[in-house]
XYZ file of N, CA and C in Angstrom:
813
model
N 49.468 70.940 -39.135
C 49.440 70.957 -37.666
C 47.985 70.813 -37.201
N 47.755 70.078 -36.447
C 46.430 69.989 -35.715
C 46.078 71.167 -34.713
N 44.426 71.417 -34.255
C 43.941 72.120 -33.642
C 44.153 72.179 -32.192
N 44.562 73.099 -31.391
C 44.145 72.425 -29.827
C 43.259 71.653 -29.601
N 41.839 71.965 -30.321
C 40.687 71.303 -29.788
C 41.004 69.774 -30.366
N 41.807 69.586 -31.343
C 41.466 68.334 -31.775
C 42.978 67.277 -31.268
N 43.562 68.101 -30.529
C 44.910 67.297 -29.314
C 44.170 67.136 -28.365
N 43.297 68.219 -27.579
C 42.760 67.930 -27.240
C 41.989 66.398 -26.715
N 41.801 65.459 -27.314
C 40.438 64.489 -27.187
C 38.967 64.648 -26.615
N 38.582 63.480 -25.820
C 37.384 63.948 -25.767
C 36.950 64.193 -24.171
N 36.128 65.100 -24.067
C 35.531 65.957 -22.993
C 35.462 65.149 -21.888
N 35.147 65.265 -20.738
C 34.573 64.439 -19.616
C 33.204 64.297 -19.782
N 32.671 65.669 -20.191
C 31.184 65.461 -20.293
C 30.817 64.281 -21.706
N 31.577 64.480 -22.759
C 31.136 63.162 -23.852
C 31.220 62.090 -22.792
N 32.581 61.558 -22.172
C 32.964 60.530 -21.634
C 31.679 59.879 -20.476
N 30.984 61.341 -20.000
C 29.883 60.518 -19.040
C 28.757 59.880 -19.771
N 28.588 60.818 -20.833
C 27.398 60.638 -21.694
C 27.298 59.124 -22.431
N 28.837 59.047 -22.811
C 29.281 57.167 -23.125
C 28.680 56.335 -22.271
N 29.842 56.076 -21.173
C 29.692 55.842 -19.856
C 27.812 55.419 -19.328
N 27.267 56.690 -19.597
C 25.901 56.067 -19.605
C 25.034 55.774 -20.290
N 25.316 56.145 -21.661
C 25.158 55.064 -22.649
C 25.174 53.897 -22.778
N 26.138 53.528 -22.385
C 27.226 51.691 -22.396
C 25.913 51.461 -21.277
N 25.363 52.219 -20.215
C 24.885 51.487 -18.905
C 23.204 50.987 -19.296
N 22.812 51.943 -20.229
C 21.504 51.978 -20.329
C 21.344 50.509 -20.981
N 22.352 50.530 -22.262
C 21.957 49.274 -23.123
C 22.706 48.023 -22.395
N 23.173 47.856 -21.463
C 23.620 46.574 -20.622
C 22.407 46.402 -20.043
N 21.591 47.401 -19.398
C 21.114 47.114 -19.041
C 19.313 46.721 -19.474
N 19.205 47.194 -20.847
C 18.354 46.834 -21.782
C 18.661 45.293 -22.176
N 20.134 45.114 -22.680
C 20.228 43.651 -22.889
C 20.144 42.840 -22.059
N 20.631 42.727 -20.309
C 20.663 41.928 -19.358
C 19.062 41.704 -18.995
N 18.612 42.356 -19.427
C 16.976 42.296 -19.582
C 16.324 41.426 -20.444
N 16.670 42.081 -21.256
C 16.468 41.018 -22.715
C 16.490 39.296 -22.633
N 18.042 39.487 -22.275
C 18.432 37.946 -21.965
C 17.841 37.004 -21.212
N 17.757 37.638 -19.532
C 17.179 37.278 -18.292
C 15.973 36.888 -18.295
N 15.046 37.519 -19.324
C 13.550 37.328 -19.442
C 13.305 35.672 -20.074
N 13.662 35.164 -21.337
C 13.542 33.971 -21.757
C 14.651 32.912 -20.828
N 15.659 33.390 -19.919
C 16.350 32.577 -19.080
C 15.067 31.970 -17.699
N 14.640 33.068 -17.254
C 13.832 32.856 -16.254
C 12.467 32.180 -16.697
N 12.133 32.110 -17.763
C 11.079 31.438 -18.363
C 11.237 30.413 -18.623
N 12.173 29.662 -19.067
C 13.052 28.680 -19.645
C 13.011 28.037 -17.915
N 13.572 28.611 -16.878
C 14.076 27.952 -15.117
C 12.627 27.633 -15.024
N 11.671 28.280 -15.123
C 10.200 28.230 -14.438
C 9.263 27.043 -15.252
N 9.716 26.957 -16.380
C 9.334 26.121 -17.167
C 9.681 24.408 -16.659
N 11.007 24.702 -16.343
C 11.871 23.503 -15.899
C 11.024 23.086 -14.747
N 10.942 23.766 -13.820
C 10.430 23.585 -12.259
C 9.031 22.975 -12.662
N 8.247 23.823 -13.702
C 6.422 23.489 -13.198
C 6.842 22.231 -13.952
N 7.981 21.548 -14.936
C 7.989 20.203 -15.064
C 7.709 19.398 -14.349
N 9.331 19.662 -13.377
C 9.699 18.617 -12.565
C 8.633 18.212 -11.295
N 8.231 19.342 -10.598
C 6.658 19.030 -10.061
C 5.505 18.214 -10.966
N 5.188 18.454 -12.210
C 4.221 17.998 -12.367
C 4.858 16.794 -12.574
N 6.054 16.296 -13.160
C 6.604 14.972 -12.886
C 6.379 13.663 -11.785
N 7.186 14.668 -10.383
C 6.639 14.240 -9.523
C 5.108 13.920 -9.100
N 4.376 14.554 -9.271
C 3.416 14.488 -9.306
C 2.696 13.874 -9.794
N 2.689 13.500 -11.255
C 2.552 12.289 -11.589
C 2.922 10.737 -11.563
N 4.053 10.735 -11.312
C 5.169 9.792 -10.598
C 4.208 8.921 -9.231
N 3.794 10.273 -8.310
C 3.464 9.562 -7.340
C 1.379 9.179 -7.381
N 1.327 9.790 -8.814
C -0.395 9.654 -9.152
C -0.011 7.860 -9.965
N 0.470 7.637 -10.464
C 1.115 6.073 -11.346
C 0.943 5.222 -10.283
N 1.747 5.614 -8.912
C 2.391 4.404 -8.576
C 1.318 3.799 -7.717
N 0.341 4.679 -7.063
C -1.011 4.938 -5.833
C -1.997 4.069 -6.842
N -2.231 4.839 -8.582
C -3.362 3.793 -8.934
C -2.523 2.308 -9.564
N -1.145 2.357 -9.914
C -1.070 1.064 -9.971
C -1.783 0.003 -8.447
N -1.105 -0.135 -7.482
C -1.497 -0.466 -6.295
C -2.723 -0.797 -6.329
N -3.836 0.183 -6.537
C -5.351 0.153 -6.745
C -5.952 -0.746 -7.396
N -5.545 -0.701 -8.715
C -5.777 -1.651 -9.568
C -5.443 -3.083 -9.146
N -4.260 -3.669 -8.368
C -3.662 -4.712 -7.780
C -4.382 -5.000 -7.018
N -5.808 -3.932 -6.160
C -6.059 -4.237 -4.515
C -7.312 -5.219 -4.964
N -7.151 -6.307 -3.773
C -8.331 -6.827 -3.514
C -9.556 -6.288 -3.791
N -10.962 -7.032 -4.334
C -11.982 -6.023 -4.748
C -12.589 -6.064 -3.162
N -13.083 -4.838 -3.177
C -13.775 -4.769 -1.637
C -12.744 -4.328 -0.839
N -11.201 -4.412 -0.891
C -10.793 -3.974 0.311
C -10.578 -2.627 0.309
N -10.627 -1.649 -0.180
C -10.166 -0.239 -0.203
C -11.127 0.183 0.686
N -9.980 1.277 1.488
C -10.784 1.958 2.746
C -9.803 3.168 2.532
N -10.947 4.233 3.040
C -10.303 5.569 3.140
C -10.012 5.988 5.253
N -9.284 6.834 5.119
C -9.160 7.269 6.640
C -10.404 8.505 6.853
N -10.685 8.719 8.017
C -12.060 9.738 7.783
C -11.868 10.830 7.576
N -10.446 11.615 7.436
C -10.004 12.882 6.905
C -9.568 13.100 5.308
N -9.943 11.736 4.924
C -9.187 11.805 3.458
C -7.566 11.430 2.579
N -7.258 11.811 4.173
C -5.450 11.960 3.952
C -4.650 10.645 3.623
N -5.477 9.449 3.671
C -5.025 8.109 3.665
C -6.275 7.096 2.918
N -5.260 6.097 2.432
C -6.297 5.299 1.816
C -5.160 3.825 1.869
N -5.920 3.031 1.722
C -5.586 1.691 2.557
C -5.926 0.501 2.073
N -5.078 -0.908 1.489
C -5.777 -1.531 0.357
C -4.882 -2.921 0.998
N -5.201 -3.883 0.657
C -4.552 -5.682 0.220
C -4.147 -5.895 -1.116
N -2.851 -6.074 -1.417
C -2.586 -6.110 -3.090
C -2.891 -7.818 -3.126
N -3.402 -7.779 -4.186
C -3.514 -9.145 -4.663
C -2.985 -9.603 -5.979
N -1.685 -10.175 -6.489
C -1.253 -9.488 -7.697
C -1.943 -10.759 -8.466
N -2.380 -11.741 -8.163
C -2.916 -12.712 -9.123
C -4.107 -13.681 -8.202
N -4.963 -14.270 -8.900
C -5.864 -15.025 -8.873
C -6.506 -16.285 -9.650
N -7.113 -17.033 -8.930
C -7.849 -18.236 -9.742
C -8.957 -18.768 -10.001
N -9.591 -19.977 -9.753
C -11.169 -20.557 -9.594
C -10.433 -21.936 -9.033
N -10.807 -21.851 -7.713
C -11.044 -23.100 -7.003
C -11.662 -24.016 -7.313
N -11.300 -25.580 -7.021
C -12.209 -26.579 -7.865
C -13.454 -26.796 -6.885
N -14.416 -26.998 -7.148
C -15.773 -26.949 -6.109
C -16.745 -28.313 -6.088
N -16.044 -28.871 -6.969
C -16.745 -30.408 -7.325
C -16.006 -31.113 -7.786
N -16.039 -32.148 -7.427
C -15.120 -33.252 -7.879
C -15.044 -33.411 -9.648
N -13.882 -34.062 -10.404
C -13.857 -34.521 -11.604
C -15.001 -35.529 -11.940
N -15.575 -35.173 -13.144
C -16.901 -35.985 -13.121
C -15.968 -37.364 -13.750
N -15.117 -37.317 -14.583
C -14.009 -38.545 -14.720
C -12.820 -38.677 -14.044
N -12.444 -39.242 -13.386
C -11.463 -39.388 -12.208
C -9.613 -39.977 -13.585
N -8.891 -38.996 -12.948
C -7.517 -39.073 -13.465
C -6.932 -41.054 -13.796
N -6.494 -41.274 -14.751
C -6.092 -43.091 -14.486
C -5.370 -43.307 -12.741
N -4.822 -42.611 -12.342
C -5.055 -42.835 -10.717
C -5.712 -42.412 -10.012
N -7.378 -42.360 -10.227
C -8.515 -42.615 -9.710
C -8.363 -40.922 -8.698
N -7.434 -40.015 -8.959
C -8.000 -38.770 -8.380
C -8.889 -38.131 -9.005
N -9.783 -38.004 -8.187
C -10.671 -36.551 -8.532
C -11.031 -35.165 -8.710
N -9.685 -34.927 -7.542
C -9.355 -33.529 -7.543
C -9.720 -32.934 -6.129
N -8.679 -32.017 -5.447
C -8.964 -31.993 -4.675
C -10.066 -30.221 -4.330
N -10.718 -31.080 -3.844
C -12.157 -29.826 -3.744
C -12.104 -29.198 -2.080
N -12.372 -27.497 -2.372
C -12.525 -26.973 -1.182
C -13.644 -27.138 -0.472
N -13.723 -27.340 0.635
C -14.644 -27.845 1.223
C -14.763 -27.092 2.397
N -16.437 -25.938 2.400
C -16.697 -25.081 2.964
C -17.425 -25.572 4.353
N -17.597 -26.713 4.691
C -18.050 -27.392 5.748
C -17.261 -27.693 6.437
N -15.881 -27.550 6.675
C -14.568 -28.098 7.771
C -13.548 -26.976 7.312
N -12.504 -27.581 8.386
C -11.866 -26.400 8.310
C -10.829 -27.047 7.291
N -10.868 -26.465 5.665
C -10.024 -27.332 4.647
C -8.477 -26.982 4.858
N -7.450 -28.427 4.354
C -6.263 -27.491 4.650
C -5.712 -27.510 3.073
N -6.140 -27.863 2.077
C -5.853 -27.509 0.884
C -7.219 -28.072 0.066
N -6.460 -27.550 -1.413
C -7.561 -27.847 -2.729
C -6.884 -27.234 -3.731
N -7.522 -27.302 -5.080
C -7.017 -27.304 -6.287
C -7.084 -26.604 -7.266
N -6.885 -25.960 -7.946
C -7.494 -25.004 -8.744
C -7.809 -25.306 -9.955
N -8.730 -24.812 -11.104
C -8.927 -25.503 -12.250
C -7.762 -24.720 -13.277
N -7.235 -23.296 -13.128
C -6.224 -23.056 -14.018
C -5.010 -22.267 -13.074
N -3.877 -22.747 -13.953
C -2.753 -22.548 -13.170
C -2.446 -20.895 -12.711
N -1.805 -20.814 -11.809
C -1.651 -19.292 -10.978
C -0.474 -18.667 -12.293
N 0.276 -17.617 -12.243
C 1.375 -17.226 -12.793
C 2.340 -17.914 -12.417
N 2.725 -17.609 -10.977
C 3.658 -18.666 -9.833
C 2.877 -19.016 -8.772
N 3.831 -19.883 -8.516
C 3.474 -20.808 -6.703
C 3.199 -19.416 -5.832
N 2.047 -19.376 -4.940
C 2.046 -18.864 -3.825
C 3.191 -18.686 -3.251
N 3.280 -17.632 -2.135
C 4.625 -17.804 -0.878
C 3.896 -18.303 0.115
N 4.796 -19.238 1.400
C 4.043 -19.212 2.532
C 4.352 -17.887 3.158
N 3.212 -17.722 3.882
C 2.634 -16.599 4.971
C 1.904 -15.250 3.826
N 1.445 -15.940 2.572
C 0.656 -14.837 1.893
C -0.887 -15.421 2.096
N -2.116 -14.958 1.805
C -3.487 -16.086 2.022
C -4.098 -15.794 1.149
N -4.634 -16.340 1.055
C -6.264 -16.888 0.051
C -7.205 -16.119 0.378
N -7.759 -15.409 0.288
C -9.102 -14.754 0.440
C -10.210 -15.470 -0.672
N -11.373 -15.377 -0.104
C -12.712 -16.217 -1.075
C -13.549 -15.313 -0.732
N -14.288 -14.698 -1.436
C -15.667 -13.596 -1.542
C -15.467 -12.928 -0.779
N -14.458 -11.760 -0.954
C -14.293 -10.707 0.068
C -15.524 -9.459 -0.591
N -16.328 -9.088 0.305
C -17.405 -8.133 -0.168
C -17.274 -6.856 0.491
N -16.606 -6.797 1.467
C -16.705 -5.211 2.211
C -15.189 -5.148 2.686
N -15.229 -3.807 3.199
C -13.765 -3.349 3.697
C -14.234 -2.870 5.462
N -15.544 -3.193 5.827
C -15.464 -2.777 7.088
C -16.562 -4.092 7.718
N -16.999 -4.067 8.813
C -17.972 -4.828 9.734
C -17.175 -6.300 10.029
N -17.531 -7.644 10.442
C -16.730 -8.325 10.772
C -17.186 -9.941 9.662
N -17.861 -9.763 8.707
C -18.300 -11.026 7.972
C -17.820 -10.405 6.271
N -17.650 -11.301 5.654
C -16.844 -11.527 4.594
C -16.072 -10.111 4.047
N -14.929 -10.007 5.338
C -13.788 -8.545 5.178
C -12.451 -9.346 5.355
N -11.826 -9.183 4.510
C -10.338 -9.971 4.923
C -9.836 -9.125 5.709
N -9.802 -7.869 5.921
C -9.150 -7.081 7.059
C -9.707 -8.059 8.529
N -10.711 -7.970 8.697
C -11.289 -8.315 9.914
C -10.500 -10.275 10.529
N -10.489 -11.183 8.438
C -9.853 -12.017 8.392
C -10.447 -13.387 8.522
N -12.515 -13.154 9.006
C -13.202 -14.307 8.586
C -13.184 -14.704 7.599
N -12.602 -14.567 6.010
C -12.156 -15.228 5.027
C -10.983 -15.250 4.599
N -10.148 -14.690 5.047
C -8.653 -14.968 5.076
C -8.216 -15.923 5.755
N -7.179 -17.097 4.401
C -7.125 -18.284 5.490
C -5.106 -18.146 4.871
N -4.198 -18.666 5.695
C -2.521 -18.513 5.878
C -2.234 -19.677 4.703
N -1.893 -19.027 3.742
C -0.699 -20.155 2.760
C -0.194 -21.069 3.465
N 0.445 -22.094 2.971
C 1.346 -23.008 3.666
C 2.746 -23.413 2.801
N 3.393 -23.003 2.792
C 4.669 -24.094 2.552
C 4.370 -25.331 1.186
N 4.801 -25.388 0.095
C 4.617 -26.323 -0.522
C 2.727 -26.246 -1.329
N 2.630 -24.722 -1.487
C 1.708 -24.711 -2.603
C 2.532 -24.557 -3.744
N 1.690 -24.960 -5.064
C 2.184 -25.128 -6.138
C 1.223 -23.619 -7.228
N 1.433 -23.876 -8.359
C 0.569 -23.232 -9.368
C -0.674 -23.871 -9.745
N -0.857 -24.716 -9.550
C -2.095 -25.578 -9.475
C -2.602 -26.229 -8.281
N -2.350 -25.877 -6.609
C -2.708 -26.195 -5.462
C -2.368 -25.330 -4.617
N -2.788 -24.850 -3.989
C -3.109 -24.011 -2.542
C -3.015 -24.966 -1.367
N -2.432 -25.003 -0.251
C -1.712 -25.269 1.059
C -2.287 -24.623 1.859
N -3.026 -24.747 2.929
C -3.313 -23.553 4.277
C -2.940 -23.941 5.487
N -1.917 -23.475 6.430
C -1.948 -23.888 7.529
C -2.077 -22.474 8.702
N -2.487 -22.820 9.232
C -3.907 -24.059 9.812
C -4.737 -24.127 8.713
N -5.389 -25.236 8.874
C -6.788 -25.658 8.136
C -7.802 -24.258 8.606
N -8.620 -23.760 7.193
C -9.444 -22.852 7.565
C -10.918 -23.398 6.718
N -11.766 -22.724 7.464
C -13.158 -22.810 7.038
C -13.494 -21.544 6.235
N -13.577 -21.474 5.058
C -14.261 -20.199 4.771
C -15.930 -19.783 5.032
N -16.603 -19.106 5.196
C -17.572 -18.631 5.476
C -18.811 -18.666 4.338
N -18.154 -18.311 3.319
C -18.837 -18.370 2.359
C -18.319 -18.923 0.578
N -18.831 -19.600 -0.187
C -18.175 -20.016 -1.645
C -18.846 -18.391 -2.784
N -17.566 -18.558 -3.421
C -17.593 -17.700 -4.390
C -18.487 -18.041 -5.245
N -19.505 -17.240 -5.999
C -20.023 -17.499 -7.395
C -19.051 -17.911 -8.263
N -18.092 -17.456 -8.414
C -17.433 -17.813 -9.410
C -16.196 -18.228 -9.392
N -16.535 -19.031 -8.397
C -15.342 -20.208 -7.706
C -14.107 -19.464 -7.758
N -13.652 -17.887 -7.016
C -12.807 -17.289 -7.691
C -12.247 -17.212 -5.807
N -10.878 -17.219 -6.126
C -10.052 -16.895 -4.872
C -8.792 -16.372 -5.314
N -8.327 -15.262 -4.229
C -7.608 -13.682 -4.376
C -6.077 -14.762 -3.893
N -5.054 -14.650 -3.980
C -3.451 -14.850 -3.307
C -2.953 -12.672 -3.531
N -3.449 -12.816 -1.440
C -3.004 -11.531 -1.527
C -1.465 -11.540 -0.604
N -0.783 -10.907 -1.292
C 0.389 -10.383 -0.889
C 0.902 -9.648 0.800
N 0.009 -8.616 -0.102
C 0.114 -7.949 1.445
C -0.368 -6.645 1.453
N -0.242 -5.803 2.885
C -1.543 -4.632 3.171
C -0.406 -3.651 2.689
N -1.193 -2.460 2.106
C -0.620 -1.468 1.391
C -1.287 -0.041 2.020
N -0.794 1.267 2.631
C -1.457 2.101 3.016
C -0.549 3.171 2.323
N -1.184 4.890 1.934
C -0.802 5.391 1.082
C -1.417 6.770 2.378
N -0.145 7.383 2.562
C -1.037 8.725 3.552
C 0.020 9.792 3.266
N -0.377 11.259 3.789
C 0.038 12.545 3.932
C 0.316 12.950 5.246
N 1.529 12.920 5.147
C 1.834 13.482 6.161
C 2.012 14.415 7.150
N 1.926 15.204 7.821
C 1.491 16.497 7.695
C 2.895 17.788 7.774
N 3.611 17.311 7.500
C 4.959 17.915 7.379
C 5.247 17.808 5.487
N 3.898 17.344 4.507
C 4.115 17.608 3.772
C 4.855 16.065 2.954
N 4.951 15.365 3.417
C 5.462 14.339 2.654
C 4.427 12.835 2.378
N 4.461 12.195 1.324
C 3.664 11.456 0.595
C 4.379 10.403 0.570
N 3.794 9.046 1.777
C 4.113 7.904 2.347
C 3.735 7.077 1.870
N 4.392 5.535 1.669
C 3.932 4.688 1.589
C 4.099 3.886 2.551
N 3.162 2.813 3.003
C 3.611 2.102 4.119
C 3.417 0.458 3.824
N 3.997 -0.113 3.629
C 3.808 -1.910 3.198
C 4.244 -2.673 4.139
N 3.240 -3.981 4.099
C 3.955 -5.083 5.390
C 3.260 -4.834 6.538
N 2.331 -4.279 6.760
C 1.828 -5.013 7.967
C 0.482 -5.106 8.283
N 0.077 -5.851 9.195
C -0.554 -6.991 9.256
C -2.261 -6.141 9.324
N -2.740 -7.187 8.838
C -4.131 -6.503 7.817
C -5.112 -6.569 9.588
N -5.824 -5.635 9.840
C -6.431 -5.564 10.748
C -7.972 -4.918 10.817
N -8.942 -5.006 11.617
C -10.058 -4.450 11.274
C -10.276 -2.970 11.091
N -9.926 -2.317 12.117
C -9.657 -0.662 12.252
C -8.533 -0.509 11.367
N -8.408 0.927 10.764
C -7.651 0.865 10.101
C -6.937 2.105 10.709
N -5.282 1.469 10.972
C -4.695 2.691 12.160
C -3.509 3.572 10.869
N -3.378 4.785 11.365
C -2.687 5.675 10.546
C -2.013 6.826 11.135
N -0.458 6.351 11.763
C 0.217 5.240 10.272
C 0.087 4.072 11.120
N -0.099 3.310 10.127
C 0.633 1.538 10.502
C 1.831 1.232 10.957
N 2.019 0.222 11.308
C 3.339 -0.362 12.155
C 3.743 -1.364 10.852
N 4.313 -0.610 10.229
C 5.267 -1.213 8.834
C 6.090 -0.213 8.212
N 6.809 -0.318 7.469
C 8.171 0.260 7.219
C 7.239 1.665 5.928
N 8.142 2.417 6.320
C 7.510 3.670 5.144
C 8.307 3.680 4.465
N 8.058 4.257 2.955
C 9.200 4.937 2.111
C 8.428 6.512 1.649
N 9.418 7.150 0.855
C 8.837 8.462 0.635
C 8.521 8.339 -0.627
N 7.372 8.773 -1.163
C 7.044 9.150 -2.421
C 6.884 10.535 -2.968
N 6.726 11.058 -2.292
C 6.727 12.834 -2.936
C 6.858 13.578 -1.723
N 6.964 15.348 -1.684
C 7.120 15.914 -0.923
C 7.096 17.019 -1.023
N 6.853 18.084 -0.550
C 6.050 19.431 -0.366
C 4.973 19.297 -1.106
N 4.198 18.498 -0.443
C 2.665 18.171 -0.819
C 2.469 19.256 -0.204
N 1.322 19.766 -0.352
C 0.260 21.089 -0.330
C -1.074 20.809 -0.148
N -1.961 19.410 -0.940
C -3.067 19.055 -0.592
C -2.863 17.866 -1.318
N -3.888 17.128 -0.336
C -3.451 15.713 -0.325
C -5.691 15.255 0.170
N -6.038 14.609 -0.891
C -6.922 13.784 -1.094
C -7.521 12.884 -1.454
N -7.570 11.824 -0.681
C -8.426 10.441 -1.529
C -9.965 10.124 -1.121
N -10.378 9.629 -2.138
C -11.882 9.240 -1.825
C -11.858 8.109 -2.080
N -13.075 6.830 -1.491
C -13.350 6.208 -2.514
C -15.047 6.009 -2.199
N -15.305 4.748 -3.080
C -16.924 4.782 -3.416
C -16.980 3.614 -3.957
N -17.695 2.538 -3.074
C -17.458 0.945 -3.546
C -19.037 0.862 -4.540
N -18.211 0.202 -5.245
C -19.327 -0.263 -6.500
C -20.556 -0.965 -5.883
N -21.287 -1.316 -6.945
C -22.206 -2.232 -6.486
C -22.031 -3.188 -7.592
N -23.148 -3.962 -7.860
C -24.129 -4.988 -8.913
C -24.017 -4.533 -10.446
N -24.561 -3.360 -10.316
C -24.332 -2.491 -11.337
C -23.370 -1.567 -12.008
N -22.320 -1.551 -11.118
C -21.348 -0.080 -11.379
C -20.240 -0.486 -10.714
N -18.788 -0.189 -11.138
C -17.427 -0.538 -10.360
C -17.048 0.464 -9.176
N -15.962 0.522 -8.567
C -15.931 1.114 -7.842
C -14.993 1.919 -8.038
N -15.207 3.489 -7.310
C -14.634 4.319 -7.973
C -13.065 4.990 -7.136
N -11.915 5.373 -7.012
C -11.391 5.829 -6.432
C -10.866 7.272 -6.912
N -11.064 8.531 -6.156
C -10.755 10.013 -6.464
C -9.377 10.312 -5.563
N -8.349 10.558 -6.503
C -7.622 10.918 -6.110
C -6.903 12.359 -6.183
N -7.163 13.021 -5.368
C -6.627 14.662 -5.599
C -4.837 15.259 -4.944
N -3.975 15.746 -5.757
C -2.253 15.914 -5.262
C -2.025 16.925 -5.420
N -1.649 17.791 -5.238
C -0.746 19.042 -5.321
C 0.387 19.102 -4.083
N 1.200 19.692 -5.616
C 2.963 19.796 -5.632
C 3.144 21.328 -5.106
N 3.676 21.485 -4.054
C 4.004 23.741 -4.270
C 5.508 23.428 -4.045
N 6.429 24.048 -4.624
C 7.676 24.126 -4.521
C 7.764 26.210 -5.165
N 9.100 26.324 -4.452
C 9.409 28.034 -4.670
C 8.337 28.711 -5.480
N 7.165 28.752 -4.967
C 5.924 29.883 -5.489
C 5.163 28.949 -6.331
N 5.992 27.585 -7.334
C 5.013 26.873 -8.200
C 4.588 26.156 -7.319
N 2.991 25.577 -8.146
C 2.357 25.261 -7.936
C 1.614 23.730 -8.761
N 1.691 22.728 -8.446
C 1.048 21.397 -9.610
C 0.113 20.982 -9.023
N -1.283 20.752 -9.458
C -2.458 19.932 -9.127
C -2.885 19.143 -9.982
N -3.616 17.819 -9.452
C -3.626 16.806 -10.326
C -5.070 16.249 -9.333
N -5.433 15.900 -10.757
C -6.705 14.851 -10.075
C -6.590 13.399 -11.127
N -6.969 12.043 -10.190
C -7.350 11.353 -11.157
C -8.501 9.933 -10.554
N -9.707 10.003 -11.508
C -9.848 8.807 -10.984
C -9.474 7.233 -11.557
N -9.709 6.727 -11.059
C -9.332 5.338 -11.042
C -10.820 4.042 -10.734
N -10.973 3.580 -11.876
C -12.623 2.510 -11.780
C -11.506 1.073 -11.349
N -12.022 0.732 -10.452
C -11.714 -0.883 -9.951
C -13.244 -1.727 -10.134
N -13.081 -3.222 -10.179
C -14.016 -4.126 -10.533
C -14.050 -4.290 -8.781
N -15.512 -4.171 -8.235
C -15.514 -5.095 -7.295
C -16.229 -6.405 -7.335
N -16.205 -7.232 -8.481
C -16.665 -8.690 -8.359
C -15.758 -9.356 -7.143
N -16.365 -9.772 -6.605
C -15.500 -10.541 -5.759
C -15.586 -12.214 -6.364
C-alpha cells in the first residue's frame, strides 16, 4: 500500500517552483536565440544600404567618366553636379588627302573659316551619330561664354544622314577654335545628378545644355537612392599637368543604420 504523502502528488509550492523554472530558462533561451537573429537582421540591413549605396556611387561615376572633358560643373551648395555625356569620339580631317581617292576626292575637311555644314573623319565612330545630338571641338571650360559647350559657341546640331565616317551639321556652324588633336566629342546629352532635400537621389537627363546651370532642370527625373542623409559632390578641373578630379561623398541612414561612402573619380580633361 502506498503512503498518503506519496497519493498524495506534488505540492503547489514544487508546482510554482517548476512553473518558474520552465520561465527562467525560456527565457534564457529566447535570449540566446534572439541575439544571433538580430545580428544576422542588422547585418542584412547595413548590406542592403551599403548596396544601395554603392549602386548609386557606380552609376554617378560611370556618367563621369562618359562626360565631356571640361564640362563638369558643381551647384554652389554641393548638392548637385552636372555634366554632357559624350559616349564616343574621333579626329576630324583638317587637311586635305595629300593623294586624292581614283575619284579625285580629297576628303572632306572642316573648315574653321565659314560656317561648315559637314566633314570627315580619319577613323570610324562605333555608330552613326543621331540627328539632334552635336559635335563639340575643344571644349576647355564649363563656365564663361568662349570654348563651353554649355554656353554652345562650339557646339554645332548633327544633321540627318551622318554616317561613321562623316558628320552632317545643320545649320552650318563655325567653330571657334581647331583642336590640337583634331579631336571632336558626339555628345548625347546633358546629365544632372542632385539631392533632394526630402532625402532622395535624382537623376535628371534630356535637357537642353545651357549656360547657368539651373537645379533642378526641366527634364524628366528618375530616382536613384533614398533616405540620403548627406549628399556631396566636388569637383576640381585639371590642368596641363594633372586630370581632373571629382569627390564624391553619400550616406545611406535607414532604421538607426547608417552607410557612408566616399569616392573619387580622375577624368582626362584633354580636350
Amino acid at each position: 500500500m502506498r503512503s498518503p504523502r506519496a497519493a498524495a502528488g506534488f505540492s503547489l509550492i514544487e508546482l510554482v517552483i517548476v512553473i518558474v523554472l520552465i520561465g527562467v530558462l525560456a527565457t534564457v533561451s529566447v535570449a540566446l536565440i534572439r541575439q544571433p537573429i538580430d545580428a544576422s537582421a542588422d547585418v542584412q540591413r547595413r548590406a542592403r544600404l551599403a548596396d544601395a549605396a554603392d549602386q548609386a556611387m557606380a552609376r554617378i561615376s560611370r556618367d563621369l567618366r562618359l562626360a565631356l572633358p571640361n564640362s563638369i560643373r558643381t551647384s554652389a551648395d554641393g548638392r548637385a553636379i552636372e555634366m554632357l555625356i559624350a559616349p564616343m569620339a574621333g579626329r576630324y580631317r583638317a587637311r586635305p588627302r595629300a593623294v586624292p581617292l581614283p575619284t579625285g576626292d580629297r576628303g572632306d575637311v572642316l573648315d574653321f573659316a565659314v560656317a561648315d555644314t559637314s566633314f570627315d573623319l580619319l577613323s570610324s565612330l562605333p555608330s552613326a551619330p543621331v540627328a539632334g545630338q552635336w559635335a563639340v571641338v575643344y571644349n576647355l571650360t564649363a563656365s564663361g561664354t568662349q570654348a563651353n559647350a554649355w554656353a554652345g559657341d562650339n557646339r554645332a546640331t548633327i544633321a540627318a544622314g551622318s554616317t561613321v565616317d562623316r558628320i552632317a551639321l545643320n545649320p552650318g556652324f563655325q567653330f571657334p577654335f581647331p583642336s590640337p588633336s583634331q579631336r571632336v566629342y558626339v555628345v548625347q546629352q546633358a546629365v544632372q545628378y542632385r539631392c533632394a532635400n526630402d532625402g532622395r537621389l535624382l537623376r535628371h537627363a534630356g535637357h537642353a545644355p545651357a549656360l547657368a546651370m539651373a537645379v533642378p532642370p526641366a527634364s524628366a527625373e528618375s530616382l536613384l537612392a533614398q533616405d540620403v542623409s548627406l549628399c556631396n559632390f566636388r569637383f576640381q578641373a585639371g590642368d596641363a599637368s594633372r586630370q581632373g578630379l571629382a569627390a564624391l561623398s553619400l550616406a545611406i541612414t535607414r532604421e538607426g543604420e547608417s552607410v557612408s561612402l566616399l569616392k573619387s573619380v580622375h577624368l582626362p580633361n584633354l580636350p
